[in-house]
mmCIF file of C-alpha atoms and ligand atoms in Angstrom:
data_model
loop_
_atom_site.group_PDB
_atom_site.id
_atom_site.type_symbol
_atom_site.label_atom_id
_atom_site.label_comp_id
_atom_site.label_asym_id
_atom_site.label_seq_id
_atom_site.Cartn_x
_atom_site.Cartn_y
_atom_site.Cartn_z
ATOM 1 C CA MET Y 1 8.436 -19.071 1.581
ATOM 2 C CA GLY Y 2 7.034 -20.997 -2.066
ATOM 3 C CA ASP Y 3 6.390 -19.047 -5.597
ATOM 4 C CA ILE Y 4 4.502 -15.981 -4.913
ATOM 5 C CA GLU Y 5 2.524 -14.594 -7.571
ATOM 6 C CA LEU Y 6 1.063 -11.067 -7.929
ATOM 7 C CA PRO Y 7 -2.206 -11.910 -10.226
ATOM 8 C CA ASP Y 8 -3.901 -8.957 -12.336
ATOM 9 C CA HIS Y 9 -7.943 -7.986 -11.616
ATOM 10 C CA ASP Y 10 -7.843 -9.957 -8.291
ATOM 11 C CA LEU Y 11 -10.466 -8.579 -5.744
ATOM 12 C CA PRO Y 12 -9.722 -10.865 -2.776
ATOM 13 C CA ALA Y 13 -12.885 -12.079 -0.515
ATOM 14 C CA ALA Y 14 -13.941 -9.903 2.352
ATOM 15 C CA ALA Y 15 -12.475 -12.596 4.640
ATOM 16 C CA GLU Y 16 -9.401 -12.719 3.155
ATOM 17 C CA LEU Y 17 -8.779 -9.356 3.581
ATOM 18 C CA VAL Y 18 -10.135 -9.438 7.333
ATOM 19 C CA GLU Y 19 -7.248 -12.025 7.696
ATOM 20 C CA LEU Y 20 -4.539 -10.026 6.261
ATOM 21 C CA TYR Y 21 -5.610 -6.351 7.411
ATOM 22 C CA ARG Y 22 -5.637 -8.028 11.237
ATOM 23 C CA SER Y 23 -2.441 -9.525 10.959
ATOM 24 C CA VAL Y 24 -0.630 -5.763 10.638
ATOM 25 C CA GLY Y 25 -3.000 -4.758 13.286
ATOM 26 C CA TRP Y 26 -4.825 -2.472 10.835
ATOM 27 C CA ASN Y 27 -8.451 -3.246 13.004
ATOM 28 C CA MET Y 28 -10.251 0.083 11.848
ATOM 29 C CA TYR Y 29 -10.456 -1.349 8.198
ATOM 30 C CA THR Y 30 -11.774 -4.817 9.443
ATOM 31 C CA ARG Y 31 -14.689 -3.625 11.429
ATOM 32 C CA GLU Y 32 -16.604 -3.538 8.184
ATOM 33 C CA PRO Y 33 -15.551 -6.088 5.722
ATOM 34 C CA SER Y 34 -17.754 -5.352 3.307
ATOM 35 C CA ARG Y 35 -17.080 -1.766 3.011
ATOM 36 C CA LEU Y 36 -13.296 -2.860 2.945
ATOM 37 C CA GLN Y 37 -13.787 -5.019 0.040
ATOM 38 C CA ASP Y 38 -15.957 -2.144 -1.943
ATOM 39 C CA ALA Y 39 -12.975 0.224 -1.367
ATOM 40 C CA LEU Y 40 -10.941 -2.155 -2.814
ATOM 41 C CA ARG Y 41 -13.407 -2.233 -5.849
ATOM 42 C CA ARG Y 42 -13.402 1.136 -6.136
ATOM 43 C CA SER Y 43 -9.823 1.761 -6.108
ATOM 44 C CA LEU Y 44 -7.540 2.657 -8.931
ATOM 45 C CA ARG Y 45 -5.645 -0.524 -8.630
ATOM 46 C CA VAL Y 46 -5.046 -3.103 -6.665
ATOM 47 C CA VAL Y 47 -2.462 -5.717 -6.556
ATOM 48 C CA CYS Y 48 -2.456 -8.866 -4.462
ATOM 49 C CA ALA Y 49 0.504 -11.260 -3.165
ATOM 50 C CA ARG Y 50 -0.741 -14.761 -3.229
ATOM 51 C CA GLU Y 51 1.560 -17.943 -2.090
ATOM 52 C CA ASP Y 52 -0.498 -21.470 -3.154
ATOM 53 C CA GLY Y 53 -3.692 -19.161 -3.307
ATOM 54 C CA ARG Y 54 -3.290 -17.716 0.084
ATOM 55 C CA LEU Y 55 -3.031 -13.852 0.459
ATOM 56 C CA VAL Y 56 -0.056 -12.476 1.741
ATOM 57 C CA GLY Y 57 0.180 -9.174 0.788
ATOM 58 C CA LEU Y 58 -1.479 -6.613 -0.753
ATOM 59 C CA ALA Y 59 -0.932 -2.786 -2.543
ATOM 60 C CA ARG Y 60 -3.766 -0.435 -3.653
ATOM 61 C CA VAL Y 61 -3.670 3.185 -5.181
ATOM 62 C CA VAL Y 62 -6.281 5.913 -5.509
ATOM 63 C CA GLY Y 63 -6.562 8.930 -7.788
ATOM 64 C CA ASP Y 64 -6.886 9.861 -11.284
ATOM 65 C CA GLY Y 65 -4.153 7.826 -12.788
ATOM 66 C CA LEU Y 66 -2.867 11.080 -14.848
ATOM 67 C CA THR Y 67 -2.086 13.680 -12.718
ATOM 68 C CA VAL Y 68 -2.026 11.886 -9.267
ATOM 69 C CA VAL Y 69 -1.977 8.730 -7.678
ATOM 70 C CA PHE Y 70 -2.073 8.260 -3.989
ATOM 71 C CA LEU Y 71 -0.367 5.213 -2.180
ATOM 72 C CA GLN Y 72 -3.026 4.232 0.043
ATOM 73 C CA ASP Y 73 -2.297 0.740 1.359
ATOM 74 C CA ILE Y 74 0.660 -1.685 1.222
ATOM 75 C CA LEU Y 75 1.003 -4.310 3.519
ATOM 76 C CA VAL Y 76 2.878 -7.564 3.781
ATOM 77 C CA ALA Y 77 1.840 -10.535 6.231
ATOM 78 C CA PRO Y 78 4.662 -10.729 9.179
ATOM 79 C CA SER Y 79 5.332 -14.443 7.941
ATOM 80 C CA HIS Y 80 6.541 -12.896 4.475
ATOM 81 C CA ARG Y 81 8.325 -9.835 5.384
ATOM 82 C CA HIS Y 82 11.880 -8.794 4.534
ATOM 83 C CA ALA Y 83 11.737 -11.145 1.295
ATOM 84 C CA GLY Y 84 11.322 -8.153 -1.137
ATOM 85 C CA LEU Y 85 7.715 -8.880 -1.360
ATOM 86 C CA GLY Y 86 6.721 -4.729 -0.045
ATOM 87 C CA ARG Y 87 9.222 -3.829 -3.173
ATOM 88 C CA ALA Y 88 7.413 -5.826 -5.856
ATOM 89 C CA LEU Y 89 4.196 -4.973 -4.679
ATOM 90 C CA PHE Y 90 5.518 -1.207 -4.774
ATOM 91 C CA GLU Y 91 6.681 -1.432 -8.267
ATOM 92 C CA ARG Y 92 3.819 -3.673 -9.517
ATOM 93 C CA VAL Y 93 0.944 -0.999 -8.175
ATOM 94 C CA PHE Y 94 2.614 2.144 -9.723
ATOM 95 C CA GLU Y 95 3.693 0.374 -12.973
ATOM 96 C CA PRO Y 96 1.152 2.058 -15.248
ATOM 97 C CA TYR Y 97 1.841 5.510 -13.681
ATOM 98 C CA ALA Y 98 5.485 6.068 -14.523
ATOM 99 C CA GLY Y 99 4.365 9.399 -16.442
ATOM 100 C CA VAL Y 100 2.245 10.752 -13.724
ATOM 101 C CA ARG Y 101 3.975 13.467 -12.245
ATOM 102 C CA ARG Y 102 2.485 13.272 -8.354
ATOM 103 C CA LYS Y 103 2.929 10.186 -6.613
ATOM 104 C CA VAL Y 104 1.811 10.803 -3.016
ATOM 105 C CA LEU Y 105 1.687 8.841 0.241
ATOM 106 C CA LEU Y 106 0.684 9.425 4.221
ATOM 107 C CA THR Y 107 2.399 7.323 6.976
ATOM 108 C CA ASP Y 108 3.173 7.744 10.330
ATOM 109 C CA GLU Y 109 6.489 8.682 11.844
ATOM 110 C CA ARG Y 110 7.636 5.113 12.564
ATOM 111 C CA SER Y 111 11.002 5.263 11.002
ATOM 112 C CA ARG Y 112 11.183 1.509 9.731
ATOM 113 C CA GLN Y 113 8.236 2.631 7.260
ATOM 114 C CA SER Y 114 10.139 5.810 6.288
ATOM 115 C CA GLU Y 115 13.117 3.885 5.414
ATOM 116 C CA PHE Y 116 10.879 1.295 3.285
ATOM 117 C CA TYR Y 117 9.347 4.533 1.392
ATOM 118 C CA GLN Y 118 12.782 5.948 1.026
ATOM 119 C CA GLN Y 119 14.287 2.632 -0.414
ATOM 120 C CA MET Y 120 11.354 2.923 -3.098
ATOM 121 C CA GLY Y 121 12.438 6.467 -4.295
ATOM 122 C CA PHE Y 122 10.408 8.695 -1.982
ATOM 123 C CA ARG Y 123 11.092 11.431 -0.172
ATOM 124 C CA ASP Y 124 9.728 13.308 3.322
ATOM 125 C CA ILE Y 125 8.016 16.258 2.089
ATOM 126 C CA GLY Y 126 9.591 18.128 4.956
ATOM 127 C CA ILE Y 127 13.362 18.090 3.462
ATOM 128 C CA LEU Y 128 12.273 18.822 -0.093
ATOM 129 C CA GLU Y 129 14.281 21.699 -1.323
ATOM 130 C CA HIS Y 130 10.953 23.724 -1.352
ATOM 131 C CA PRO Y 131 9.280 21.547 1.403
ATOM 132 C CA LEU Y 132 5.534 21.297 1.397
ATOM 133 C CA ARG Y 133 2.997 20.639 4.118
ATOM 134 C CA ALA Y 134 0.152 18.050 4.476
ATOM 135 C CA PHE Y 135 -2.992 19.008 5.891
ATOM 136 C CA LEU Y 136 -5.623 16.174 7.215
ATOM 137 C CA LYS Y 137 -9.208 16.128 8.270
ATOM 138 C CA SER Y 138 -9.564 12.630 9.889
ATOM 139 C CA SER Y 139 -12.581 11.237 11.848
HETATM 140 C C1 LIG U 201 6.322 -1.929 5.110
HETATM 141 C C2 LIG U 201 5.985 -3.158 4.482
HETATM 142 C C3 LIG U 201 5.051 -3.032 3.405
HETATM 143 C C4 LIG U 201 7.297 -3.790 3.818
HETATM 144 O O1 LIG U 201 7.111 -5.085 3.407
HETATM 145 P P1 LIG U 201 8.584 -6.367 2.933
HETATM 146 O O2 LIG U 201 7.909 -7.190 2.152
HETATM 147 O O3 LIG U 201 9.366 -6.655 4.379
HETATM 148 O O4 LIG U 201 9.673 -4.941 2.296
HETATM 149 P P2 LIG U 201 10.537 -5.724 1.636
HETATM 150 O O5 LIG U 201 11.542 -6.971 1.818
HETATM 151 O O6 LIG U 201 10.283 -5.496 -0.124
HETATM 152 O O7 LIG U 201 11.643 -3.988 1.713
HETATM 153 C C5 LIG U 201 11.938 -3.337 0.626
HETATM 154 C C6 LIG U 201 13.181 -2.244 1.156
HETATM 155 O O8 LIG U 201 12.067 -1.676 2.283
HETATM 156 C C7 LIG U 201 13.659 -1.836 3.515
HETATM 157 N N1 LIG U 201 12.495 -2.356 4.592
HETATM 158 C C8 LIG U 201 11.878 -3.055 4.680
HETATM 159 N N2 LIG U 201 10.991 -3.361 5.907
HETATM 160 C C9 LIG U 201 12.190 -2.763 6.847
HETATM 161 C C10 LIG U 201 12.149 -2.411 8.197
HETATM 162 N N3 LIG U 201 11.453 -3.208 9.189
HETATM 163 N N4 LIG U 201 13.108 -1.930 8.588
HETATM 164 C C11 LIG U 201 14.013 -1.017 7.925
HETATM 165 N N5 LIG U 201 13.980 -1.025 6.502
HETATM 166 C C12 LIG U 201 13.035 -1.886 5.905
HETATM 167 C C13 LIG U 201 14.352 -2.500 3.231
HETATM 168 O O9 LIG U 201 15.835 -1.919 3.257
HETATM 169 C C14 LIG U 201 14.234 -2.989 1.642
HETATM 170 O O10 LIG U 201 14.962 -2.440 0.821
HETATM 171 P P3 LIG U 201 16.062 -3.643 0.143
HETATM 172 O O11 LIG U 201 15.061 -4.237 -0.927
HETATM 173 O O12 LIG U 201 17.415 -2.743 -0.836
HETATM 174 O O13 LIG U 201 16.973 -4.639 1.024
HETATM 175 C C15 LIG U 201 5.827 -4.324 5.925
HETATM 176 O O14 LIG U 201 6.620 -4.124 6.509
HETATM 177 C C16 LIG U 201 4.206 -4.328 5.976
HETATM 178 O O15 LIG U 201 3.536 -4.888 5.441
HETATM 179 N N6 LIG U 201 4.122 -3.494 7.297
HETATM 180 C C17 LIG U 201 2.951 -3.295 7.929
HETATM 181 C C18 LIG U 201 1.899 -2.338 7.296
HETATM 182 C C19 LIG U 201 2.383 -1.174 7.050
HETATM 183 O O16 LIG U 201 3.352 -0.539 8.001
HETATM 184 N N7 LIG U 201 2.421 -0.427 5.530
HETATM 185 C C20 LIG U 201 3.128 0.806 5.195
HETATM 186 C C21 LIG U 201 2.440 1.538 6.141
HETATM 187 S S1 LIG U 201 1.292 2.644 4.892
#
């Protein structure tokens, strides 16, 4: 792996997003590339990872940036995993929000993701001292 850059204010082209999101199997997102790009444009903060200009990872948060921030996507191209890039994206995307009390994310039950989030300092809401529940309306 070469030098990786995490440039600020980087809005990837729709075709780059489609390639990255497809590489991790998130095909629901890629059906409407311009909508995906607009979703990034409207996000609170987006951090991209590039190697020689090529998009190899991305993280984005949504929210108000004051009381709540929500990690919506974090993805690293399969060719670039297990080298600390996920952690770097995670830390960089949350960097401005150290004082925000609620940082939230939703994920499925696959244990490898849970392990990643626990490594990042997040705790499963089901095993908190005062457990929370999550409700979702999704179509
Ligand atoms: C989850 C994901 C972003 C991790 O990216 P990555 O670059 O491989 O992660 P890192 O190399 O920075 O690993 C960070 C930590 O997470 C843990 N981790 C990462 N991948 C792991 C795996 N497959 N199994 C167990 N632990 C894992 C490691 O313990 C590591 O801790 P360490 O730095 O102390 O060794 C990446 O696997 C991915 O893009 N997956 C597909 C998309 C996805 O599922 N995103 C999250 C769901 S919303």
